[in-house]
PDB file of C-alpha atoms in Angstrom:
ATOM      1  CA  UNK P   1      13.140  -8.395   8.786  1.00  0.00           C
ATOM      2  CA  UNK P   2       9.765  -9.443  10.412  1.00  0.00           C
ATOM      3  CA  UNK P   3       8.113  -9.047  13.816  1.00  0.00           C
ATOM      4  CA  UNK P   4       4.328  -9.295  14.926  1.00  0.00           C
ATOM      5  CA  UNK P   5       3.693  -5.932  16.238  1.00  0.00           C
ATOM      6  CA  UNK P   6       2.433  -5.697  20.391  1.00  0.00           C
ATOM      7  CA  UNK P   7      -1.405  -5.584  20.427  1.00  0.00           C
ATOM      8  CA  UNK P   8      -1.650  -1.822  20.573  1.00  0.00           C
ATOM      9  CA  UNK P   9       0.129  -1.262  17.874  1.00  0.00           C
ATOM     10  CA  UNK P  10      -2.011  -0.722  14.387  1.00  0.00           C
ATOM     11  CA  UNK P  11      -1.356   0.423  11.246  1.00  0.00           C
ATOM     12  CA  UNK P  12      -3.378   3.160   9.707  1.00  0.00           C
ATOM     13  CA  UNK P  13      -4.600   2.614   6.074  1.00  0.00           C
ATOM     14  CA  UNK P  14      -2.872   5.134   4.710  1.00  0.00           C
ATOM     15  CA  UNK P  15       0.739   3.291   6.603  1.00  0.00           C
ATOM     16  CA  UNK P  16      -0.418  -0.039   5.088  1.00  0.00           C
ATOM     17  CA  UNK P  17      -1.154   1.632   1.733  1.00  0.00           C
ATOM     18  CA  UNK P  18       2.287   2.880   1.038  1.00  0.00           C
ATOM     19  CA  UNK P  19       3.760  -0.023   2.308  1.00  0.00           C
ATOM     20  CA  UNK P  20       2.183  -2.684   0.204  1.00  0.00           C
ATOM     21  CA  UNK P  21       2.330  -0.203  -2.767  1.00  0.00           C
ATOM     22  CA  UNK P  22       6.061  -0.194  -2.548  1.00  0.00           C
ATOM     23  CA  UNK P  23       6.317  -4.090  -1.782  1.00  0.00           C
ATOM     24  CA  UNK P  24       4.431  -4.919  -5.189  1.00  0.00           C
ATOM     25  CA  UNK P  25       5.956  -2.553  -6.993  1.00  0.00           C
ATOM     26  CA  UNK P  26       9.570  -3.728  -6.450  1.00  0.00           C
ATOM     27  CA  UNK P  27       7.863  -7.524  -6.525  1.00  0.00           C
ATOM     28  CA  UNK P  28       6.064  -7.363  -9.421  1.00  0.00           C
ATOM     29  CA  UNK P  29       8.515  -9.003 -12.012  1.00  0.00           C
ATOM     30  CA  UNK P  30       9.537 -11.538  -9.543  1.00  0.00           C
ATOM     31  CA  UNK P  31       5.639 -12.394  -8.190  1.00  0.00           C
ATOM     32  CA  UNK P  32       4.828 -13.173 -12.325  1.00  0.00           C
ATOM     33  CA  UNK P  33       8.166 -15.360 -12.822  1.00  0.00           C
ATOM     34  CA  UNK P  34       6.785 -17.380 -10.267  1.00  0.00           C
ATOM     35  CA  UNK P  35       2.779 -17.435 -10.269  1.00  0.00           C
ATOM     36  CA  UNK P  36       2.127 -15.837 -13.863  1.00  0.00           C
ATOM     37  CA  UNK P  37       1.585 -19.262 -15.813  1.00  0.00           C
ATOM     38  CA  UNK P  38      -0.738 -20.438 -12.952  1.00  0.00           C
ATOM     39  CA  UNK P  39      -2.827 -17.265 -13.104  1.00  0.00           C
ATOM     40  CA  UNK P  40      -3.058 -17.522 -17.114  1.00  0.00           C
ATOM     41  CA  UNK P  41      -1.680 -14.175 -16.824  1.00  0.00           C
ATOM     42  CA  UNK P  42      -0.346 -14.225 -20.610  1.00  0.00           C
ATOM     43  CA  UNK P  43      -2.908 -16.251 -21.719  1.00  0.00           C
ATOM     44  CA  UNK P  44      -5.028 -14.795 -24.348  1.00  0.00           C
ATOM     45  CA  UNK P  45      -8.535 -14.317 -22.605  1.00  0.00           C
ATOM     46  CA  UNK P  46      -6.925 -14.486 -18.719  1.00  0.00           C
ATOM     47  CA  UNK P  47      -7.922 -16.951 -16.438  1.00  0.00           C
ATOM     48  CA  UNK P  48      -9.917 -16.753 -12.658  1.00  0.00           C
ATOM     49  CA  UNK P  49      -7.955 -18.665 -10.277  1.00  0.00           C
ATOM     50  CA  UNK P  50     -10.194 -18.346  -6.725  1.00  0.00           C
ATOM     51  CA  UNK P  51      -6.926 -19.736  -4.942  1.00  0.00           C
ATOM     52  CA  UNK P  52      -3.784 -21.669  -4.794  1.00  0.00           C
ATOM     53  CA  UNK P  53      -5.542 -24.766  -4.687  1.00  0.00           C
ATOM     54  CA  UNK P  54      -6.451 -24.113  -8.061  1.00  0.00           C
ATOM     55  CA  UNK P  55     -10.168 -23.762  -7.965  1.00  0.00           C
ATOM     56  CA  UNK P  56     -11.426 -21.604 -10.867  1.00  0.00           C
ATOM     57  CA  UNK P  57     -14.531 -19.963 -11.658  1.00  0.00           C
ATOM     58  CA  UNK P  58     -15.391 -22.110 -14.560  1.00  0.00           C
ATOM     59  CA  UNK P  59     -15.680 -24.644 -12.771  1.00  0.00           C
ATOM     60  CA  UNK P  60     -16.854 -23.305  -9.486  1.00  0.00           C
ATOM     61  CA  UNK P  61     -19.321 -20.373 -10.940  1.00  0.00           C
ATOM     62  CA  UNK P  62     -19.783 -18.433  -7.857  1.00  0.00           C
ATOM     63  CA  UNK P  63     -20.173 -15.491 -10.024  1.00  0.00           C
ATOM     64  CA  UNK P  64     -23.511 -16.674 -12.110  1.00  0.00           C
ATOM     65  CA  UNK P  65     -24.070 -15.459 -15.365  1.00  0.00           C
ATOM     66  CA  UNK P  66     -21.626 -12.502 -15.938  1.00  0.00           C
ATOM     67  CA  UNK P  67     -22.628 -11.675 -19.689  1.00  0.00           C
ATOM     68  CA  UNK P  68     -23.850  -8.160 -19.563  1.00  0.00           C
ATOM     69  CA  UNK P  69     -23.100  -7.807 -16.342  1.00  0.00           C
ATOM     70  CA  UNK P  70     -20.763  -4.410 -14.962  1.00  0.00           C
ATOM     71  CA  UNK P  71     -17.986  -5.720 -12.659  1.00  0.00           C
ATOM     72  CA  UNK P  72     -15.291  -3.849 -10.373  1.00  0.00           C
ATOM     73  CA  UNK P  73     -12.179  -6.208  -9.515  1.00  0.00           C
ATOM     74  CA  UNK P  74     -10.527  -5.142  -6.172  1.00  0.00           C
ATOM     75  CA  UNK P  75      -6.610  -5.706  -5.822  1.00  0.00           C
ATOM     76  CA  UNK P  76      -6.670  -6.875  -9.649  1.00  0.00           C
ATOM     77  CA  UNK P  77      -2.714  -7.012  -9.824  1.00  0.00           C
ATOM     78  CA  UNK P  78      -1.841  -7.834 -13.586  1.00  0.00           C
ATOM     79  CA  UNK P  79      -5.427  -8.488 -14.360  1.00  0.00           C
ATOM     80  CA  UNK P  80      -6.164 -12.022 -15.688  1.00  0.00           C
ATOM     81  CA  UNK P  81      -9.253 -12.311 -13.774  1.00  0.00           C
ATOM     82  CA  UNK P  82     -10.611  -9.192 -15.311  1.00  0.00           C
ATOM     83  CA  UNK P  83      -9.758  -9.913 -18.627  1.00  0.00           C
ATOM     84  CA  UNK P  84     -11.441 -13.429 -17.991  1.00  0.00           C
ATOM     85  CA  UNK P  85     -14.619 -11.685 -16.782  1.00  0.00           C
ATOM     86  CA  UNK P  86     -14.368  -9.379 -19.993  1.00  0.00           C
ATOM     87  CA  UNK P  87     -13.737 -12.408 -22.014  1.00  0.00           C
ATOM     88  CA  UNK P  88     -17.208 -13.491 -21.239  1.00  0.00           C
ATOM     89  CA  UNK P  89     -18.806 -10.644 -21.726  1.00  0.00           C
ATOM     90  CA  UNK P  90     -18.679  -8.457 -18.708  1.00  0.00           C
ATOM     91  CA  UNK P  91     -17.979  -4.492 -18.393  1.00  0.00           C
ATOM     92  CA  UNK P  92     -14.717  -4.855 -16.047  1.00  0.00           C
ATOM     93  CA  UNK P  93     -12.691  -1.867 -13.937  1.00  0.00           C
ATOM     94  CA  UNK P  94      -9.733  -3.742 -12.368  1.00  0.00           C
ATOM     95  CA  UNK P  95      -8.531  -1.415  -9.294  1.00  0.00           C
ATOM     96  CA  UNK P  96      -5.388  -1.819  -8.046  1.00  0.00           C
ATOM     97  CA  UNK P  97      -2.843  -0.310  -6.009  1.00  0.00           C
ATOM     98  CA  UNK P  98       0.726  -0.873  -7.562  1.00  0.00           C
ATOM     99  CA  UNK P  99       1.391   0.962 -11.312  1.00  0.00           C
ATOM    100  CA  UNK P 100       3.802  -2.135 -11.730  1.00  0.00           C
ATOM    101  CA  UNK P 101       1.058  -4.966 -11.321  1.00  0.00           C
ATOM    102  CA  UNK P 102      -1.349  -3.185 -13.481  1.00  0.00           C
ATOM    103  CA  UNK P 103       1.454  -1.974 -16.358  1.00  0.00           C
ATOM    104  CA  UNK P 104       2.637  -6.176 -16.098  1.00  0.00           C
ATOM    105  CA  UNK P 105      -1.320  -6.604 -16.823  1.00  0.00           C
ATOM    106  CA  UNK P 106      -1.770  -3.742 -20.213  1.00  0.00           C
ATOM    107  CA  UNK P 107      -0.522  -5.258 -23.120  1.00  0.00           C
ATOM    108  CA  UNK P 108      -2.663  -8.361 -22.741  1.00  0.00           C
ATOM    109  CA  UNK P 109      -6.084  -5.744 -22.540  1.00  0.00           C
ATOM    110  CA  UNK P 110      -8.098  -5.459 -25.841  1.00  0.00           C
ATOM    111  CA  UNK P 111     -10.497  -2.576 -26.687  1.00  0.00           C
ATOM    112  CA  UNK P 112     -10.211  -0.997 -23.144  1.00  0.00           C
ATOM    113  CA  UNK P 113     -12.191  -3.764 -21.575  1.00  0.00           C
ATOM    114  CA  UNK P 114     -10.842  -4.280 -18.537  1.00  0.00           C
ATOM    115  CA  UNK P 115     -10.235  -0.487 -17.776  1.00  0.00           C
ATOM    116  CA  UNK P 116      -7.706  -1.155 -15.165  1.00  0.00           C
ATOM    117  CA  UNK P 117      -7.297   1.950 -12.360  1.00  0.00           C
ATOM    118  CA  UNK P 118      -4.678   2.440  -9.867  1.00  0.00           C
ATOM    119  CA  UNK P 119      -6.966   3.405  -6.424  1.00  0.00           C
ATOM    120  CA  UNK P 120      -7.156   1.870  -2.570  1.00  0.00           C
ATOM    121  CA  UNK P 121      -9.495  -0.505  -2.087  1.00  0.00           C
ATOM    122  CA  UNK P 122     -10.567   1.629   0.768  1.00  0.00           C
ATOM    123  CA  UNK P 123     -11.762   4.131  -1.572  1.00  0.00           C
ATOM    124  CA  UNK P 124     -13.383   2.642  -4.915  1.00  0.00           C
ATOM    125  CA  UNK P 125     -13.403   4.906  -7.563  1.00  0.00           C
ATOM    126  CA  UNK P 126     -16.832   3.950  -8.675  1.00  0.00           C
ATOM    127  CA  UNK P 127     -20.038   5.840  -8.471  1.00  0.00           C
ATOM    128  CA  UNK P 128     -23.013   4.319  -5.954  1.00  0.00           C
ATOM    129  CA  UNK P 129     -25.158   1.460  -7.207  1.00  0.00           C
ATOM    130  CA  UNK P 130     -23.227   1.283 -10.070  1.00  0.00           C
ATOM    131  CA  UNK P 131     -22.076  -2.115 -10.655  1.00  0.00           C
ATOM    132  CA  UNK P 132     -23.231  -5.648 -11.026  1.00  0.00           C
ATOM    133  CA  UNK P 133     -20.840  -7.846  -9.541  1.00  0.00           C
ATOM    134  CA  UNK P 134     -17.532  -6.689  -7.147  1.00  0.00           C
ATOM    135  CA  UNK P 135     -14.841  -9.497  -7.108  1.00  0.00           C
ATOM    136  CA  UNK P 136     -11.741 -10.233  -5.222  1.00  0.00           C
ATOM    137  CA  UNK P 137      -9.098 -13.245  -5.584  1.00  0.00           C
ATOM    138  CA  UNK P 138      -6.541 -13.118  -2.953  1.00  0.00           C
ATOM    139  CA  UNK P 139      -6.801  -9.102  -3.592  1.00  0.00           C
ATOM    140  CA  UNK P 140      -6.237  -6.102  -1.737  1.00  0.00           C
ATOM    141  CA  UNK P 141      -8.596  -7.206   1.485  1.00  0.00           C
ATOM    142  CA  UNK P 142      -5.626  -9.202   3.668  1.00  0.00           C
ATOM    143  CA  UNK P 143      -3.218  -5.856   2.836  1.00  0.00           C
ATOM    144  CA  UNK P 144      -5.877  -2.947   4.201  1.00  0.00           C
ATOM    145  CA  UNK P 145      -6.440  -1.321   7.409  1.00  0.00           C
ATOM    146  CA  UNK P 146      -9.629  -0.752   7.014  1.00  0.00           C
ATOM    147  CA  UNK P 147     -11.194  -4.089   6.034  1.00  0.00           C
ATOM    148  CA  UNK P 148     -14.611  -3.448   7.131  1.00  0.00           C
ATOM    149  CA  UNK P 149     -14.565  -0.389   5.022  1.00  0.00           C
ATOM    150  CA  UNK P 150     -14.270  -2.695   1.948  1.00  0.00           C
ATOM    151  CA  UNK P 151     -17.086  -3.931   2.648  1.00  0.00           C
ATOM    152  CA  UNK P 152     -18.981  -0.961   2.617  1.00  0.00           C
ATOM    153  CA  UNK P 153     -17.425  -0.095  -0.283  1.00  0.00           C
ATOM    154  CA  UNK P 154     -18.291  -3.048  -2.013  1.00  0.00           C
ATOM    155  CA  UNK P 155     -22.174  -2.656  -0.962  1.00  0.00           C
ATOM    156  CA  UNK P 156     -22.198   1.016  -1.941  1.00  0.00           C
ATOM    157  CA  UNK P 157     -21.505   0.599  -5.803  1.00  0.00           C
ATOM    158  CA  UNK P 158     -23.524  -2.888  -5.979  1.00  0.00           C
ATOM    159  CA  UNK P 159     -26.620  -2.687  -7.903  1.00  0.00           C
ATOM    160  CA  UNK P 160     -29.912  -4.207  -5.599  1.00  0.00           C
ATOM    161  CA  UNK P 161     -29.268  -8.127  -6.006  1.00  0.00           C
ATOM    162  CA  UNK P 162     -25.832  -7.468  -6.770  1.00  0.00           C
ATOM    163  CA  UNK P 163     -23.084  -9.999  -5.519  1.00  0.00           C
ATOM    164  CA  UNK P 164     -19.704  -9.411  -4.080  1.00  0.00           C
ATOM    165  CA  UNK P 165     -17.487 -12.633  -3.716  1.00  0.00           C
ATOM    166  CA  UNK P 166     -13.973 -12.490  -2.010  1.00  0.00           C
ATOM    167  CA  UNK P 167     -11.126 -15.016  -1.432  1.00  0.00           C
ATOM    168  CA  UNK P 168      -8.203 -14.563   1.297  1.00  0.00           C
ATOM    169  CA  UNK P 169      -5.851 -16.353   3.627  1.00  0.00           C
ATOM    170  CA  UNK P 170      -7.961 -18.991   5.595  1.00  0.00           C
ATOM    171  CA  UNK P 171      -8.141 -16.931   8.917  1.00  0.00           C
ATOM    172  CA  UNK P 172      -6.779 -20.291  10.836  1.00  0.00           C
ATOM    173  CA  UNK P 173      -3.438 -19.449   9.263  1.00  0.00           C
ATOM    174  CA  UNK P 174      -2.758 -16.893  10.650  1.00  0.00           C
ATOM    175  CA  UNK P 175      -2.253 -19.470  13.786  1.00  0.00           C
ATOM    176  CA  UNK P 176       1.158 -21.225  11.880  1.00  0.00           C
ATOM    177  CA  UNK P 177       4.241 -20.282  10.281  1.00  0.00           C
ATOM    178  CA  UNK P 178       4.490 -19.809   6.541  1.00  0.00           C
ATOM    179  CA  UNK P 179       6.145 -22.979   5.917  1.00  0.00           C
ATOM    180  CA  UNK P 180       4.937 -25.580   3.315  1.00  0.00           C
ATOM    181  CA  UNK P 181       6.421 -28.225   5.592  1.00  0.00           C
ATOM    182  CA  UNK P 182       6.228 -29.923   9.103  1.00  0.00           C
ATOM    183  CA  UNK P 183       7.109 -26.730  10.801  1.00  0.00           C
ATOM    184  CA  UNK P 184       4.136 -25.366   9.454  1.00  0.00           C
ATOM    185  CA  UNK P 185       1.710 -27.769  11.039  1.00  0.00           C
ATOM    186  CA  UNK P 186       2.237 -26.859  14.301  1.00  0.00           C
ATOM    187  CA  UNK P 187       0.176 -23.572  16.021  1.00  0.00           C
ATOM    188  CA  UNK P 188       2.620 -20.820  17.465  1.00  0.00           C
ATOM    189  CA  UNK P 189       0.550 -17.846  17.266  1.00  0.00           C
ATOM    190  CA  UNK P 190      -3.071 -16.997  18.726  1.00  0.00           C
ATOM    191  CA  UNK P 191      -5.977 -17.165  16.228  1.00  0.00           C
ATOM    192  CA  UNK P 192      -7.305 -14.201  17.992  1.00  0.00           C
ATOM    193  CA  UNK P 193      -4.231 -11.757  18.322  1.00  0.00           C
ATOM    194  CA  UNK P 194      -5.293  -9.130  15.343  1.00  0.00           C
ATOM    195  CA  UNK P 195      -1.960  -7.078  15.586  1.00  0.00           C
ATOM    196  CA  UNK P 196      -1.249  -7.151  11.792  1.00  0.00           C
ATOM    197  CA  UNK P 197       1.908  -8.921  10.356  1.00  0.00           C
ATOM    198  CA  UNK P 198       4.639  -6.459   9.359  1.00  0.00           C
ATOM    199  CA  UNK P 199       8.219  -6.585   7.165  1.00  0.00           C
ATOM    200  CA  UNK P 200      10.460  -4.003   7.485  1.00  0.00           C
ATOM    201  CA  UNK P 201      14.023  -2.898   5.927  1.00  0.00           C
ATOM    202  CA  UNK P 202      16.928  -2.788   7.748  1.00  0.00           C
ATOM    203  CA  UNK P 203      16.044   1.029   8.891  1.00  0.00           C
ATOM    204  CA  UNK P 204      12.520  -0.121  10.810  1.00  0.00           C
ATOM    205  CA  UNK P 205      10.074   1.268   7.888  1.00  0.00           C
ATOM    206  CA  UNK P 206       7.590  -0.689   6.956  1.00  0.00           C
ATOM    207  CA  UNK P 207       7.666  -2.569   3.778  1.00  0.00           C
ATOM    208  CA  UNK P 208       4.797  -5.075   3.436  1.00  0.00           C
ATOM    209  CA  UNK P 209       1.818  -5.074   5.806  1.00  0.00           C
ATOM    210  CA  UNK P 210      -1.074  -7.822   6.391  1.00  0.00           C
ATOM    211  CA  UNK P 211      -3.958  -7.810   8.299  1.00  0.00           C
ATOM    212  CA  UNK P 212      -5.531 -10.706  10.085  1.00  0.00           C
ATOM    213  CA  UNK P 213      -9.044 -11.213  10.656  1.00  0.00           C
ATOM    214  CA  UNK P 214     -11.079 -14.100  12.186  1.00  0.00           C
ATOM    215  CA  UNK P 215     -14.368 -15.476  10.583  1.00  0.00           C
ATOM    216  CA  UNK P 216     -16.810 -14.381  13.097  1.00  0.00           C
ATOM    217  CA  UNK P 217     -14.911 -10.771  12.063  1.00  0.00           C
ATOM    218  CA  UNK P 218     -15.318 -11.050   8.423  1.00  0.00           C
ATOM    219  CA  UNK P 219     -18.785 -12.161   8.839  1.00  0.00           C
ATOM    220  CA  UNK P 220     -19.450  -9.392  11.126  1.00  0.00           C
ATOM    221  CA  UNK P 221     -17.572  -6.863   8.863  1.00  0.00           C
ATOM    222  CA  UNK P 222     -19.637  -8.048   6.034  1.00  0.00           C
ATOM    223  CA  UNK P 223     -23.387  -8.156   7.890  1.00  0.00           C
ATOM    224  CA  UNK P 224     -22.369  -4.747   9.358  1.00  0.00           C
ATOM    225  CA  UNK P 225     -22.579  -3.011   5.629  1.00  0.00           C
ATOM    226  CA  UNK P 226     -25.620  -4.580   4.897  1.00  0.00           C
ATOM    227  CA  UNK P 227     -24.584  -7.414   3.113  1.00  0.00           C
ATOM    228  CA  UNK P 228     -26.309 -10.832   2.979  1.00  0.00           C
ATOM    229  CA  UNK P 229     -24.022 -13.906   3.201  1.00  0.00           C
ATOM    230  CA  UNK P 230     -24.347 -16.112   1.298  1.00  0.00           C
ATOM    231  CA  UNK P 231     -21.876 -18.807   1.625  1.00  0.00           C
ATOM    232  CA  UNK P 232     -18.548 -19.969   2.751  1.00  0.00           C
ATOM    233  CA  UNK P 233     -16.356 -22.244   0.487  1.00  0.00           C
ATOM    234  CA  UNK P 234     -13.301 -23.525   1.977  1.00  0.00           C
ATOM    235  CA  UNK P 235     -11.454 -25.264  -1.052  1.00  0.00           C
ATOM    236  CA  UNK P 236     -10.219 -28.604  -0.193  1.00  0.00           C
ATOM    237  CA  UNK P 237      -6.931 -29.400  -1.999  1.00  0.00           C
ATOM    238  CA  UNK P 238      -7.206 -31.137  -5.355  1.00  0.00           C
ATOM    239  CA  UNK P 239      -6.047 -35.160  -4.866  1.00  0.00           C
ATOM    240  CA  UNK P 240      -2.861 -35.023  -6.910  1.00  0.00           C
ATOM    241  CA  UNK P 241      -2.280 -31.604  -7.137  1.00  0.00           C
ATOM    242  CA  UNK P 242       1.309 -31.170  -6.274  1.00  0.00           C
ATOM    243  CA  UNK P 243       1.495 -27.468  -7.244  1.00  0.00           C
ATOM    244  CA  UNK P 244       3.270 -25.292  -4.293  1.00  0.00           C
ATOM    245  CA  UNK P 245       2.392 -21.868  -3.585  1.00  0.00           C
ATOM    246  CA  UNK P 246       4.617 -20.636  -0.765  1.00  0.00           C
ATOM    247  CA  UNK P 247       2.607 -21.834   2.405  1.00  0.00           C
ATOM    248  CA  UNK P 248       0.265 -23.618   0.471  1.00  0.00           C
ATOM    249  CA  UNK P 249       1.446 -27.199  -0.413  1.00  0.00           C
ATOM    250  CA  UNK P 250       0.125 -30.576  -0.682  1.00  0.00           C
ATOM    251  CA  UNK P 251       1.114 -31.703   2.832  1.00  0.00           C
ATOM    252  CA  UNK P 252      -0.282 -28.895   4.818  1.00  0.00           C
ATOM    253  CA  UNK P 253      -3.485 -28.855   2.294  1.00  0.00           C
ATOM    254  CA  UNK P 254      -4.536 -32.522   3.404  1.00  0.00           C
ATOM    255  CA  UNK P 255      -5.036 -31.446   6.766  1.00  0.00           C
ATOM    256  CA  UNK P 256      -6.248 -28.001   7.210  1.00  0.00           C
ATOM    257  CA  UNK P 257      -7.899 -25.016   4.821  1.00  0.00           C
ATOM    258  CA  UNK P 258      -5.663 -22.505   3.062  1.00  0.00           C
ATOM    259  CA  UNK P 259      -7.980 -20.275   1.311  1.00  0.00           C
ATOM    260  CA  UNK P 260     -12.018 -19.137   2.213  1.00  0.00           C
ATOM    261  CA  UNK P 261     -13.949 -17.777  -0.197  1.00  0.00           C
ATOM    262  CA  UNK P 262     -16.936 -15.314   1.093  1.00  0.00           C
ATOM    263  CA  UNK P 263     -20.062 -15.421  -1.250  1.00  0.00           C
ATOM    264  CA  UNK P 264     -22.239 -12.278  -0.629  1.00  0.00           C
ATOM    265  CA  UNK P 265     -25.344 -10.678  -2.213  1.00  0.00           C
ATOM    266  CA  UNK P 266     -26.838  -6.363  -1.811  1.00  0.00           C
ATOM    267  CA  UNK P 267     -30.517  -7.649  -0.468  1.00  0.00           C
ATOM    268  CA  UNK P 268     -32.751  -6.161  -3.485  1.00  0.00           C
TER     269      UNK P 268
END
């Protein structure tokens, strides 16, 4: 079951917590049948896919030189991004909130680099000033309450100079269905109704929670805790890339963005 909730209706970040812990739990096996070879999930070193449209940071290097550098990884489900960034010679914590995502991730880590944590993003466990770089690929920002807390978060264990780079559902999506086909090109929801997306079970408890947030929000969200932004990359889809990603698919990619990427620096 689904249902928008009415406009008053919100769910508190411990609700969406538990929910969306639950949901990957009981999804992880089935989420890594379907998207692990696309991640480079059991790939030797990882692999950082920005998106469905297949952008990657070695290619797009939003990150800049991450030898050396100390990196957290927020909603770092089974880790391949992490164990990229370790790959190349980062310090990586991968955070995430489901023991199944991150146990799908262990076998693959190497010497305890990426140290992978189960915490909220809400809440990083990670000490003030702390870190180098704070990174998140369609992580836990859509699935929290709280999103301009994140953001604080994210400042608060940044070094000076420090960058924090995020990637989530276009915000314009939230405007269509989740259909990779014709349905899904035409609008049937307002762009600026913020009552989050909810799934329940058959007894009306939650099971999967999203949050929607426009750009002017993000970008306010992100200003607010004293970030600098730095850029926004909307990912155009690849000509003759036929890969589909549940909403994401060639058709609807030719026309409109799927995925924006938020490039953001701690002023030094």
């Amino acid at each position: 079951m689904h249902y928008r909730p009415k406009p008053d209706m919100r769910y508190d970040s411990a609700g969406s917590e538990a929910a969306n812990r639950s949901w990957w739990d009981s999804d992880a096996d089935a989420y890594h049948a379907e998207h692990a070879a696309f991640l480079g999930v059991d790939t030797a070193d990882g692999d950082f896919v920005w998106c469905p449209e297949g952008l990657r940071e070695s290619e797009a290097g939003l990150l800049g030189e991450v030898a050396g550098a100390v990196a957290v990884e927020i909603g770092c489900g089974s880790a391949p991004c992490s164990r990229w960034l370790a790959g190349r010679g980062a310090t990586v914590v991968g955070i995430d909130i489901s023991a199944a995502m991150l146990r799908r991730g262990l076998p693959h880590v190497r010497g305890g680099n990426p140290l992978l944590v189960q915490a909220g993003a809400e809440r990083l466990p990670v000490a003030d000033g702390a870190v180098d770089l704070v990174v998140s690929a369609f992580g836990g920002i859509p699935f929290v309450a709280d999103s301009a807390g994140v953001m604080t978060e994210a400042a608060r264990v940044l070094r000076p100079g420090g960058r924090f780079v995020f990637s989530v559902n276009h915000p314009m999506r939230w405007i269509f269905l989740d259909d990779p086909g014709p349905d899904g090109l035409v609008a049937t929801l307002s762009y600026f109704d913020r009552s989050p997306y909810v799934e329940t079970d058959d007894a009306g408890a939650p099971t999967y929670v999203e949050h929607h947030r426009t750009i002017g929000d993000r970008v306010r969200e992100i200003v607010g805790a004293g970030l600098r932004l730095t850029d926004i990359i909307e990912p155009e889809w690849p000509e003759g890339f036929d890969q589909q990603w549940g909403q994401w698919s060639p058709l609807r990619g030719a026309i409109f963005p799927g995925t924006a990427i938020f490039c953001c620096e701690l002023p030094s």
